[in-house]
Coordinates of N, CA and C and ligand atoms in Angstrom, one line a residue:
X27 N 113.4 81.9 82.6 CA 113.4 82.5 84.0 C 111.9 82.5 84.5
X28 N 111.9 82.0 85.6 CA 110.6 82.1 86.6 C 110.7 82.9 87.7
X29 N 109.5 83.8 87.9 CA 109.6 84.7 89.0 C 108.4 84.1 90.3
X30 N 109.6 84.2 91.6 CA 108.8 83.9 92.3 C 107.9 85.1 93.1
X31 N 107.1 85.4 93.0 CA 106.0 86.2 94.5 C 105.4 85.5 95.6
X32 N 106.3 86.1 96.5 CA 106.0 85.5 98.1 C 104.6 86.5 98.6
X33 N 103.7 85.4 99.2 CA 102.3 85.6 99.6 C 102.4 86.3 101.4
X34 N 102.2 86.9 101.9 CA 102.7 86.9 103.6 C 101.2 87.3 103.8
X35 N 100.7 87.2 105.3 CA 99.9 87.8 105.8 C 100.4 88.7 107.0
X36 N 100.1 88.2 108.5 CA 100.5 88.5 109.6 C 102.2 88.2 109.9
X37 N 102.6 89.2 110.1 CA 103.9 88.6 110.7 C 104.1 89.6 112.5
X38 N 103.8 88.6 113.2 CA 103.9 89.2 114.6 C 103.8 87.6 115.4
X39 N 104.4 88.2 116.5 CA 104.6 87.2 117.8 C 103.1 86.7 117.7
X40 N 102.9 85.1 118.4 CA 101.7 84.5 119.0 C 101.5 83.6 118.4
X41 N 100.1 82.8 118.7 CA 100.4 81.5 118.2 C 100.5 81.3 116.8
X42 N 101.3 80.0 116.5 CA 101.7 79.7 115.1 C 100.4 79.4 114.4
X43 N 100.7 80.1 112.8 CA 98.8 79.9 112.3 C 99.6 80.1 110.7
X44 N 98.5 79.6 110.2 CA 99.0 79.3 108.9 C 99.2 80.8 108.1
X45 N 98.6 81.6 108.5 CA 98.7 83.0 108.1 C 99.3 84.1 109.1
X46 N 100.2 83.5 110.2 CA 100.9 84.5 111.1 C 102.0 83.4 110.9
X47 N 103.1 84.3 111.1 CA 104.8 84.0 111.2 C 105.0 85.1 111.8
X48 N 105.8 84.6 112.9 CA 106.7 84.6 113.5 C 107.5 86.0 113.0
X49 N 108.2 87.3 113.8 CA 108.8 88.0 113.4 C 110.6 87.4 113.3
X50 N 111.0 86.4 114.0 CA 112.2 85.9 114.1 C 112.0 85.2 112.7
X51 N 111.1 84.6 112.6 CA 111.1 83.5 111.5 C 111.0 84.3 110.0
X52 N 110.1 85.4 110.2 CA 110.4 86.2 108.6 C 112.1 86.8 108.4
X53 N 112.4 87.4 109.7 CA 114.0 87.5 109.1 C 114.2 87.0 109.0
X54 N 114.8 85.8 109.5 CA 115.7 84.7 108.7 C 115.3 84.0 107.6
X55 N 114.1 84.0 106.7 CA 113.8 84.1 105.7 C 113.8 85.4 104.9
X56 N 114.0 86.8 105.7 CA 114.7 87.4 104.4 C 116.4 87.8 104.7
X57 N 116.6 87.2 105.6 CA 118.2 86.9 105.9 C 118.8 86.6 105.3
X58 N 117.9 84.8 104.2 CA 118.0 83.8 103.6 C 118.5 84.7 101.9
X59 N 117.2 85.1 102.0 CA 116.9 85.8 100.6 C 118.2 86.9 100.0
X60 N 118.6 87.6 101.5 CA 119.7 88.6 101.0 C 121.0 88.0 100.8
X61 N 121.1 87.1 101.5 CA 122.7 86.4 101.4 C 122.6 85.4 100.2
X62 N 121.5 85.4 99.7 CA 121.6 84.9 98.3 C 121.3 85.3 97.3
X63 N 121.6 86.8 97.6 CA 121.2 88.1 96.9 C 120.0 88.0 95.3
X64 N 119.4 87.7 96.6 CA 117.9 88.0 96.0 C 117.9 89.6 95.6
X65 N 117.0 90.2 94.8 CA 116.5 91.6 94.7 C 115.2 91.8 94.5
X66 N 114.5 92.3 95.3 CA 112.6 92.8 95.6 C 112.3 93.6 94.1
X67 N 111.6 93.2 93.4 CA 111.3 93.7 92.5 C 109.9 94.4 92.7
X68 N 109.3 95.2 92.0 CA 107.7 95.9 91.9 C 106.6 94.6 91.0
X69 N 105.4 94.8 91.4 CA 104.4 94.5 90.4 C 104.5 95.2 89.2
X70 N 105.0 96.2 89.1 CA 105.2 97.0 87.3 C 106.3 95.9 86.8
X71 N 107.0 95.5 87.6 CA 108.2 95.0 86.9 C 107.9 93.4 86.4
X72 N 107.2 93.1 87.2 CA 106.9 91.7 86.9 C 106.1 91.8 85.7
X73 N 105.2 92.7 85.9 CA 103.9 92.7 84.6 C 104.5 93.2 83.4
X74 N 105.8 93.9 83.4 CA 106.4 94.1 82.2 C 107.2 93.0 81.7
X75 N 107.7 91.8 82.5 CA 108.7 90.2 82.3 C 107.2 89.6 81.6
X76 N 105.9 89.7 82.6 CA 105.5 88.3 81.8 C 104.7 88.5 80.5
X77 N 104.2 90.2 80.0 CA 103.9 90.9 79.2 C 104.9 91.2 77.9
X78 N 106.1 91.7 78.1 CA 106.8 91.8 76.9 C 108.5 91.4 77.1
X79 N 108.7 90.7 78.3 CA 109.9 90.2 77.9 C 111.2 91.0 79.0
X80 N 110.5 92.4 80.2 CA 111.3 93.0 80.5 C 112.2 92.3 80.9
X81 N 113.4 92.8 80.8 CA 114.4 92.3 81.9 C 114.6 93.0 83.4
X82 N 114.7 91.9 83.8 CA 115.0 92.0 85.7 C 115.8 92.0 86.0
X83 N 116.8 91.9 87.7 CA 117.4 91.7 88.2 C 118.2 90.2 88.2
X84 N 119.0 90.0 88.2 CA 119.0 87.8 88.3 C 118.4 87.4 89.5
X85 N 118.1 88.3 90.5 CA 117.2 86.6 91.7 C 116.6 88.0 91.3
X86 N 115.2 87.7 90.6 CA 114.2 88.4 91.4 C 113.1 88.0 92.3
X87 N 112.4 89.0 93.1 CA 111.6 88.2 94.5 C 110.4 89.5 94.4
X88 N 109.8 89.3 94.1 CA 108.8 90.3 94.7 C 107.7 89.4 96.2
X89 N 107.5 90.6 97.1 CA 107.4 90.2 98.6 C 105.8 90.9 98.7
X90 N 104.7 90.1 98.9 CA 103.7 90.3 98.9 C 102.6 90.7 100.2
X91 N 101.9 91.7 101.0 CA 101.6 91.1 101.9 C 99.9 91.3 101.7
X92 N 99.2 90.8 102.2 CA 97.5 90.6 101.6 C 97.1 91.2 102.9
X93 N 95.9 92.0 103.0 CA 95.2 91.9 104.2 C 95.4 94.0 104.8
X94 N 96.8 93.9 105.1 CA 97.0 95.1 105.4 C 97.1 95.5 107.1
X95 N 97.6 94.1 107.6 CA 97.4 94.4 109.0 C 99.1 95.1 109.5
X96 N 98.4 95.8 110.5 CA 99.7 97.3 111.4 C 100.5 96.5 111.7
X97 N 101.2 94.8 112.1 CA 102.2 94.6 112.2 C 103.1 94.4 110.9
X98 N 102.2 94.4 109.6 CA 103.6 94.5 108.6 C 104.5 96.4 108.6
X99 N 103.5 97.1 109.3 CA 104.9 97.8 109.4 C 105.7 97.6 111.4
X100 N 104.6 97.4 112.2 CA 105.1 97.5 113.5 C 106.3 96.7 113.1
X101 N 106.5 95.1 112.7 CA 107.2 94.1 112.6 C 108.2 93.6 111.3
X102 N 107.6 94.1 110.4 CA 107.6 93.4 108.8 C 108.9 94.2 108.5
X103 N 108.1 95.7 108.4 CA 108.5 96.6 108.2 C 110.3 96.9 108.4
X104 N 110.5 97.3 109.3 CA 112.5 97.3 110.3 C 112.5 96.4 109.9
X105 N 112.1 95.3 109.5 CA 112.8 94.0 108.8 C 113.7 94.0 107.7
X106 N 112.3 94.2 106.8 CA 112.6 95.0 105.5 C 114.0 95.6 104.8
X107 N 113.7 96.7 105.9 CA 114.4 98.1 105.6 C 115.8 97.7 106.0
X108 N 116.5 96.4 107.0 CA 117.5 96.3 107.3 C 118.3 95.4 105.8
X109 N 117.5 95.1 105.1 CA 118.0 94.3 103.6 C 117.8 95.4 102.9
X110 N 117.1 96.9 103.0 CA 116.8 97.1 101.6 C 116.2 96.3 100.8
X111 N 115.0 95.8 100.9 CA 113.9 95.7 100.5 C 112.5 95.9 100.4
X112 N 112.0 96.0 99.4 CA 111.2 96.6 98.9 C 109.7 95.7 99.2
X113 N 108.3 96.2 99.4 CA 107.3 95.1 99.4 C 106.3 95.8 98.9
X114 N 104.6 94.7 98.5 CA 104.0 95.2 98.1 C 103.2 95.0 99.3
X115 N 102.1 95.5 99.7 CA 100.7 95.7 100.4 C 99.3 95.8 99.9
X116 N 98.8 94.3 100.0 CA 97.3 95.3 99.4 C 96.2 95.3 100.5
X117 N 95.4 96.3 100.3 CA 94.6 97.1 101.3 C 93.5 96.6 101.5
X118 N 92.4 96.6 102.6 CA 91.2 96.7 102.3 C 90.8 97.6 103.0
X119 N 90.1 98.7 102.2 CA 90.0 100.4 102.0 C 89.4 100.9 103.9
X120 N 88.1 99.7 103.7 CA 87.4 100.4 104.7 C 87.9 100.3 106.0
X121 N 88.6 99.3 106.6 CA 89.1 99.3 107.5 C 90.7 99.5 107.9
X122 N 91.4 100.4 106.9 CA 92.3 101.3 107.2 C 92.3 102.0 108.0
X123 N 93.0 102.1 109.0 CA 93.0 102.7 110.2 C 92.0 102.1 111.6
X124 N 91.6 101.0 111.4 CA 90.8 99.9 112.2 C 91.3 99.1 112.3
X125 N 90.1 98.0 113.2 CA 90.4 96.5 113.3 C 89.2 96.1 111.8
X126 N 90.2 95.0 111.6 CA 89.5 94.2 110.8 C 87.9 93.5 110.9
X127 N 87.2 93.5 109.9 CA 85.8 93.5 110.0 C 85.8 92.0 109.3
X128 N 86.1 91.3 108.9 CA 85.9 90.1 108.2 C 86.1 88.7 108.9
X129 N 86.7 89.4 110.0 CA 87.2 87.6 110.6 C 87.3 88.3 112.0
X130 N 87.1 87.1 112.5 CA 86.5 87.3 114.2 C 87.5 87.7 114.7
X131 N 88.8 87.6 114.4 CA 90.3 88.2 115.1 C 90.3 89.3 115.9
X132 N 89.3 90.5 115.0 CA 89.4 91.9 115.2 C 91.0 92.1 115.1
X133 N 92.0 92.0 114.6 CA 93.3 92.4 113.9 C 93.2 94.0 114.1
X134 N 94.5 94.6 114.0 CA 94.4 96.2 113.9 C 95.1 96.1 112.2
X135 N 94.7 96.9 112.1 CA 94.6 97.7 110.6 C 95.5 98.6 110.0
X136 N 96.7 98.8 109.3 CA 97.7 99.6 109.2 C 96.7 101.0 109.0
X137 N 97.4 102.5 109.6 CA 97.0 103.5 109.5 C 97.3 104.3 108.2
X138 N 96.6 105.4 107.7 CA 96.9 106.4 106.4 C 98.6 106.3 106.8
X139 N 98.8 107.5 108.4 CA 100.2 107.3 108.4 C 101.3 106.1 107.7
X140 N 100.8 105.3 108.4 CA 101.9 104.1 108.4 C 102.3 103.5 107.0
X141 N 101.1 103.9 106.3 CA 100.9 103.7 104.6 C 101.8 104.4 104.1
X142 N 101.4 105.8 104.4 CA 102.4 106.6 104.2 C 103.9 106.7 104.3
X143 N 104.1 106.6 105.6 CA 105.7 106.2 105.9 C 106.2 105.1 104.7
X144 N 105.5 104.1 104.3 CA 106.2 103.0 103.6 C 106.2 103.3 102.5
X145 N 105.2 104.0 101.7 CA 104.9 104.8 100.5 C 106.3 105.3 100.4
X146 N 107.1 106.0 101.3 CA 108.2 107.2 100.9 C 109.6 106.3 100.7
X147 N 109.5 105.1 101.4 CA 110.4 104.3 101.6 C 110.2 103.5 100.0
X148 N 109.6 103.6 99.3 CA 109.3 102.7 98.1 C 108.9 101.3 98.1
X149 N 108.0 101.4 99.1 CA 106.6 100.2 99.4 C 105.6 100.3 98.4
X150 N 105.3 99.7 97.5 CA 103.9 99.9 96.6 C 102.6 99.2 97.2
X151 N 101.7 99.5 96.7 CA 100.1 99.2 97.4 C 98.9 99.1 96.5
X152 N 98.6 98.0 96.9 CA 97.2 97.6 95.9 C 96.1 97.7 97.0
X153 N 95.0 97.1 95.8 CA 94.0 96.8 96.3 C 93.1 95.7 96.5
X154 N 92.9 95.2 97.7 CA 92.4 93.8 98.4 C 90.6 94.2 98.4
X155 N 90.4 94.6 97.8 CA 88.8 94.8 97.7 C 88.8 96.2 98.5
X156 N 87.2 96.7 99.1 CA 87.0 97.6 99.8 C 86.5 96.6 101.7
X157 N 86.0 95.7 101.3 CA 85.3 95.4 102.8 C 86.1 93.4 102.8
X158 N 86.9 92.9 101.7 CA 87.2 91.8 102.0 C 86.3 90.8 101.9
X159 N 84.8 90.5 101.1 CA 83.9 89.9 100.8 C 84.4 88.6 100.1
X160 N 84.0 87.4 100.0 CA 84.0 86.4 98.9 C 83.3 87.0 97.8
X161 N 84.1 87.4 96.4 CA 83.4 88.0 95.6 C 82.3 87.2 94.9
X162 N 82.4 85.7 94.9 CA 81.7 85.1 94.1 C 80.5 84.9 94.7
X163 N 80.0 85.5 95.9 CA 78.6 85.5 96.2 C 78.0 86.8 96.7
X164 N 78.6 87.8 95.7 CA 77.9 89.2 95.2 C 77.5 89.1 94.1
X165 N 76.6 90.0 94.1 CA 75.8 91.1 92.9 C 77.1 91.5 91.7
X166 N 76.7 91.4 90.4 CA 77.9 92.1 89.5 C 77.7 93.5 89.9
X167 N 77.1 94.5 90.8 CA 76.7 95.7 90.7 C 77.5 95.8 92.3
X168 N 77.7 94.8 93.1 CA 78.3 94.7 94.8 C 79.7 94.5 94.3
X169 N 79.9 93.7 93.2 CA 81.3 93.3 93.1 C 82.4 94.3 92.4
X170 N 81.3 95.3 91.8 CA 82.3 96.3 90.9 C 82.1 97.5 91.8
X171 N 81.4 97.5 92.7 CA 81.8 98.9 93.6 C 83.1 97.9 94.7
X172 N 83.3 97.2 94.9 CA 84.3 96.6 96.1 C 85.3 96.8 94.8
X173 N 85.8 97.0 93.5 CA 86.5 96.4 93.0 C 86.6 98.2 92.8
X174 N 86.3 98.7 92.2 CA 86.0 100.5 92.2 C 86.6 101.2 93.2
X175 N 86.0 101.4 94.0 CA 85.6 102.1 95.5 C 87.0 102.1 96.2
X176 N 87.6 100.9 96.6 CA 88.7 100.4 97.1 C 90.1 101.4 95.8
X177 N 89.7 101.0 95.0 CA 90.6 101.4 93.8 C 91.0 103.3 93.6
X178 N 89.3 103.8 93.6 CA 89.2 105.6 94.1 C 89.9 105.9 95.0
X179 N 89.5 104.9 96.2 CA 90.0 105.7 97.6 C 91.6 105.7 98.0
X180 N 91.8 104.4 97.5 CA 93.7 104.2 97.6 C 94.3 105.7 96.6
X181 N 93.5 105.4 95.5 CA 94.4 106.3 94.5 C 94.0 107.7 95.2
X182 N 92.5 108.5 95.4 CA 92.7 109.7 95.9 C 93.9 110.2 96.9
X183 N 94.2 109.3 97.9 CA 94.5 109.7 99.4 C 96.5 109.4 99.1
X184 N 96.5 109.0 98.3 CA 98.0 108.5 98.0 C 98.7 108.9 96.2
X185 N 97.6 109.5 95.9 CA 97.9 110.6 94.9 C 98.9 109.8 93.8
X186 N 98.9 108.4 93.5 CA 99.1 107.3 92.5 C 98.5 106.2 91.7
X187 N 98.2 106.4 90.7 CA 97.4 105.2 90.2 C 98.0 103.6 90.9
X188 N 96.9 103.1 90.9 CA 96.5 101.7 91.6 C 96.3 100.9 90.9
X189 N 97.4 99.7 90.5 CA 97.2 99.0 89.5 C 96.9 97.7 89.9
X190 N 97.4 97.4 90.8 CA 97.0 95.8 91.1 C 95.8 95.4 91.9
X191 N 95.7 94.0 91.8 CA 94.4 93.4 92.8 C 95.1 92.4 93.3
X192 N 94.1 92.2 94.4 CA 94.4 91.0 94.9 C 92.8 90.4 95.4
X193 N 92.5 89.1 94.9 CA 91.2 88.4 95.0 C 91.0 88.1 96.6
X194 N 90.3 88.2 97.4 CA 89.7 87.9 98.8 C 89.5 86.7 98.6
X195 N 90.2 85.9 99.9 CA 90.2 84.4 99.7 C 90.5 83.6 98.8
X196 N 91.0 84.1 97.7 CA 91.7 83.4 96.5 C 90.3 83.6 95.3
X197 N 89.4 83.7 95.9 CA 88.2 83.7 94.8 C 88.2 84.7 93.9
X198 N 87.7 83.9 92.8 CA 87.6 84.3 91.3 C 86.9 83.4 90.5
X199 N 86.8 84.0 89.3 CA 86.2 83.0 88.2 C 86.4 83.9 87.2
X200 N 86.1 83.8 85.9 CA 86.3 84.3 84.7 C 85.8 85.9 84.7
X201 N 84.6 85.9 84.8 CA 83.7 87.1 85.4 C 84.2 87.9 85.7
X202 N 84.4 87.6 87.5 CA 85.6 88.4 88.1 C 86.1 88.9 87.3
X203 N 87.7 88.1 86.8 CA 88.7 88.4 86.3 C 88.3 89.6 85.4
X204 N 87.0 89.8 84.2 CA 87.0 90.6 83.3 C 86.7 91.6 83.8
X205 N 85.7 91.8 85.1 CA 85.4 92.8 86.0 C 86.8 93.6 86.8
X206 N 88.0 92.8 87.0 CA 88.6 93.9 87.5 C 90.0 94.3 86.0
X207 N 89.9 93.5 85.3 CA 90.5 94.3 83.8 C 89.6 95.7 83.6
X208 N 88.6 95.4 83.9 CA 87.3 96.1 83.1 C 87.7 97.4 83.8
X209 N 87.8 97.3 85.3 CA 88.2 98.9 86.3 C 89.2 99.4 86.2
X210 N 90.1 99.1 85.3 CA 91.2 100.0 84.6 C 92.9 99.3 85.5
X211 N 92.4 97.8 86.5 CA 93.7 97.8 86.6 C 94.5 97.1 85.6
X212 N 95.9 96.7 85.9 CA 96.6 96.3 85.2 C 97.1 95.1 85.5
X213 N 96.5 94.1 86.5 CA 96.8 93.3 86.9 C 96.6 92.5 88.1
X214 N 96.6 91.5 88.7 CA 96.0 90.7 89.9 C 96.8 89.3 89.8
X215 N 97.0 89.7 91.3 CA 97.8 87.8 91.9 C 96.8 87.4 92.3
X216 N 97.1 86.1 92.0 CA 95.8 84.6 92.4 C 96.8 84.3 93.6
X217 N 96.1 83.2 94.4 CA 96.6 82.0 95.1 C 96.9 80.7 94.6
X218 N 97.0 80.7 93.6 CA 97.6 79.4 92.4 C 99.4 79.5 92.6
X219 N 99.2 78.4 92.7 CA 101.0 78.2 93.6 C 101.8 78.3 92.3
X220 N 103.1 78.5 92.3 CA 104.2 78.6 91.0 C 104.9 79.7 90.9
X221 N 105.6 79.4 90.1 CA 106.3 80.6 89.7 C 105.8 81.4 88.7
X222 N 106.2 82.3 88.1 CA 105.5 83.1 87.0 C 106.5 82.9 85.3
X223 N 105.7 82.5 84.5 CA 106.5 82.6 83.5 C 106.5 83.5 82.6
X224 N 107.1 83.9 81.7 CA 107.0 84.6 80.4 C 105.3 84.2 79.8
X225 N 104.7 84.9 79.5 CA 102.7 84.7 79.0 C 102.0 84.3 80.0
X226 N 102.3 84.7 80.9 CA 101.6 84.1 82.3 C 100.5 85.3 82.4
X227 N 99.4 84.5 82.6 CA 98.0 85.7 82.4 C 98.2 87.1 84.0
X228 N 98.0 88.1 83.0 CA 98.6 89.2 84.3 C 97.4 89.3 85.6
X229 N 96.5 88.7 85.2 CA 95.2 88.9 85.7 C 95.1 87.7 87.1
X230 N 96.2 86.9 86.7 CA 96.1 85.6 87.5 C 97.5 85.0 87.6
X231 N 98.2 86.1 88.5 CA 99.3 85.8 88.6 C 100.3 85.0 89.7
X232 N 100.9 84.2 89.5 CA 101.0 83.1 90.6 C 101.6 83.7 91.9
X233 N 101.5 83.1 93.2 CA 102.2 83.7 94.5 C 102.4 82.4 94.8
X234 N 103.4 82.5 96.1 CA 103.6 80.9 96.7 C 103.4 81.4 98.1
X235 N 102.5 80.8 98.8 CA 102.0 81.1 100.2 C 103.1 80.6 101.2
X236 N 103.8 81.9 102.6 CA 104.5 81.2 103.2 C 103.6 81.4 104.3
X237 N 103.6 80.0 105.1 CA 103.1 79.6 105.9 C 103.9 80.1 107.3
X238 N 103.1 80.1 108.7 CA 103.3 80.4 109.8 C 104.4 79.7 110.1
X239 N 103.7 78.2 109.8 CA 104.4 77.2 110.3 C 105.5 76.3 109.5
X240 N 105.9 77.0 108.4 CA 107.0 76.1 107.3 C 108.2 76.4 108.0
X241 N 109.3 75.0 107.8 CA 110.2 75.8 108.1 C 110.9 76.2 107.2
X242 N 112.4 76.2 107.4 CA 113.4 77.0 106.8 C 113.8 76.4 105.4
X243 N 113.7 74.9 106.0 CA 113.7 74.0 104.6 C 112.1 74.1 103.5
X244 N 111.0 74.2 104.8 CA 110.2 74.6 103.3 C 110.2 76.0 102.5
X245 N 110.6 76.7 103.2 CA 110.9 78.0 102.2 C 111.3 78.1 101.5
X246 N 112.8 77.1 101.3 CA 113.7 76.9 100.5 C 113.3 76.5 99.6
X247 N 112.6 75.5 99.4 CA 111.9 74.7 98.6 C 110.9 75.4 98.0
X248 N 110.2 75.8 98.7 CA 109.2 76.7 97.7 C 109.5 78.0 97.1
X249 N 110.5 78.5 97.4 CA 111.3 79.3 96.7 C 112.2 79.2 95.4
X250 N 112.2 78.2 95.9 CA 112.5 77.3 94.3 C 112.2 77.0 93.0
X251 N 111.1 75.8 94.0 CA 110.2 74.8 93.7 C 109.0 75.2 92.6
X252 N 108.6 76.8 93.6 CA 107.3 77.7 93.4 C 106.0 77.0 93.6
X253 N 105.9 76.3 94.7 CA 104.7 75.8 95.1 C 104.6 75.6 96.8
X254 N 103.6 75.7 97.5 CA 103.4 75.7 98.8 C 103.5 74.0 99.2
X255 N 104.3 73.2 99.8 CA 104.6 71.9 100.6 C 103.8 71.3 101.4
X256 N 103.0 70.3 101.3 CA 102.5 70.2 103.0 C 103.5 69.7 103.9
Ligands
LIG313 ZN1 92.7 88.6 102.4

């Protein structure tokens, strides 16, 4: 068995972009998902399949979204909840409840609330750094407070340990990797396309990126496949 983790960023109306889809176009991709009774699994559950063997659901899907921007609940969200499904979110701490500071978009920023609301609904939530940096051109002393800080602040305000990461821009290197074992989480998805197998390093765990602009046939396929199409 291979598990697939679907990568999302933006999903809201406007132009088609390799990291925004379409709100018509994510339902019918989890339209797709429920009528072929897929089931949303957790990052605990995954890291317990490729760690010691847990058993899952038969389709499992865990549903990823990076970044943390207010349309995965304005949009994503009602989506979701009309399958009964479950997703993860990871954060970038400081611009919670803002526009995004890393890319010239200025994006709005899901709020504590809105975190909250999906928290109760059984949404899980990592951590995308604190400020969204390319870690590979910080300080080991810059890189473990973004990798920290981010990790304190989710867990104070949401009163659950924080186990996942997710690397900014896909970057990593070995370093990294030991640096965020090292802050007590339990695990981190890469942007390395695939499915996940049984001994698959938890630290570098595969996602398949869905694009703005794939269609229905590439979903399919990389849902499959476990790799992103050009
Ligand atoms: Zn990101």
């Amino acid at each position: 068995m291979r598990i697939p983790v679907l990568m999302y960023h933006k999903v809201s109306p406007g132009k088609k972009e390799k990291y925004r889809i379409s709100p018509e176009k994510f339902a019918s991709q989890m339209e797709y998902l429920s009528k072929k009774r897929y089931q949303t699994i957790s990052p605990d559950e995954i890291l317990g399949f490729v760690k010691g063997g847990r058993a899952l659901p038969k389709r499992p899907v865990l549903i990823t979204f990076d970044d943390g921007y207010k349309d995965n609940f304005t949009h994503a969200y009602p989506i979701l909840k009309r399958y009964n499904f479950k997703a993860t979110i990871f954060l970038v701490t400081q611009y919670i409840g803002k526009k995004n500071g890393w890319s010239k978009g200025g994006e709005e920023i899901l709020s504590w609330e809105e975190i909250e609301e999906m928290k109760r609904e059984g949404f899980s939530f990592g951590s995308h750094t604190h400020t969204h940096p390319n870690l590979l051109e910080l300080s080991r002393d810059k890189v473990l407070s973004e990798i920290r800080d981010s990790k304190r602040i989710l867990e104070e305000r949401l009163e659950e340990p924080i186990s996942f990461f997710t690397y900014p821009y896909g970057k990593f290197n070995s370093r990294i990797k030991e640096m965020v074992k090292g802050a007590g989480y339990s695990g981190a998805f890469s942007t390395l396309p695939g499915k996940n197998s049984r001994n698959e390093d938890p630290f570098l765990l595969r996602r398949i990126l869905i694009r703005g602009y794939d269609t229905k046939l590439h979903f399919i396929l990389n849902l499959k496949l476990g790799r992103s199409r050009i």
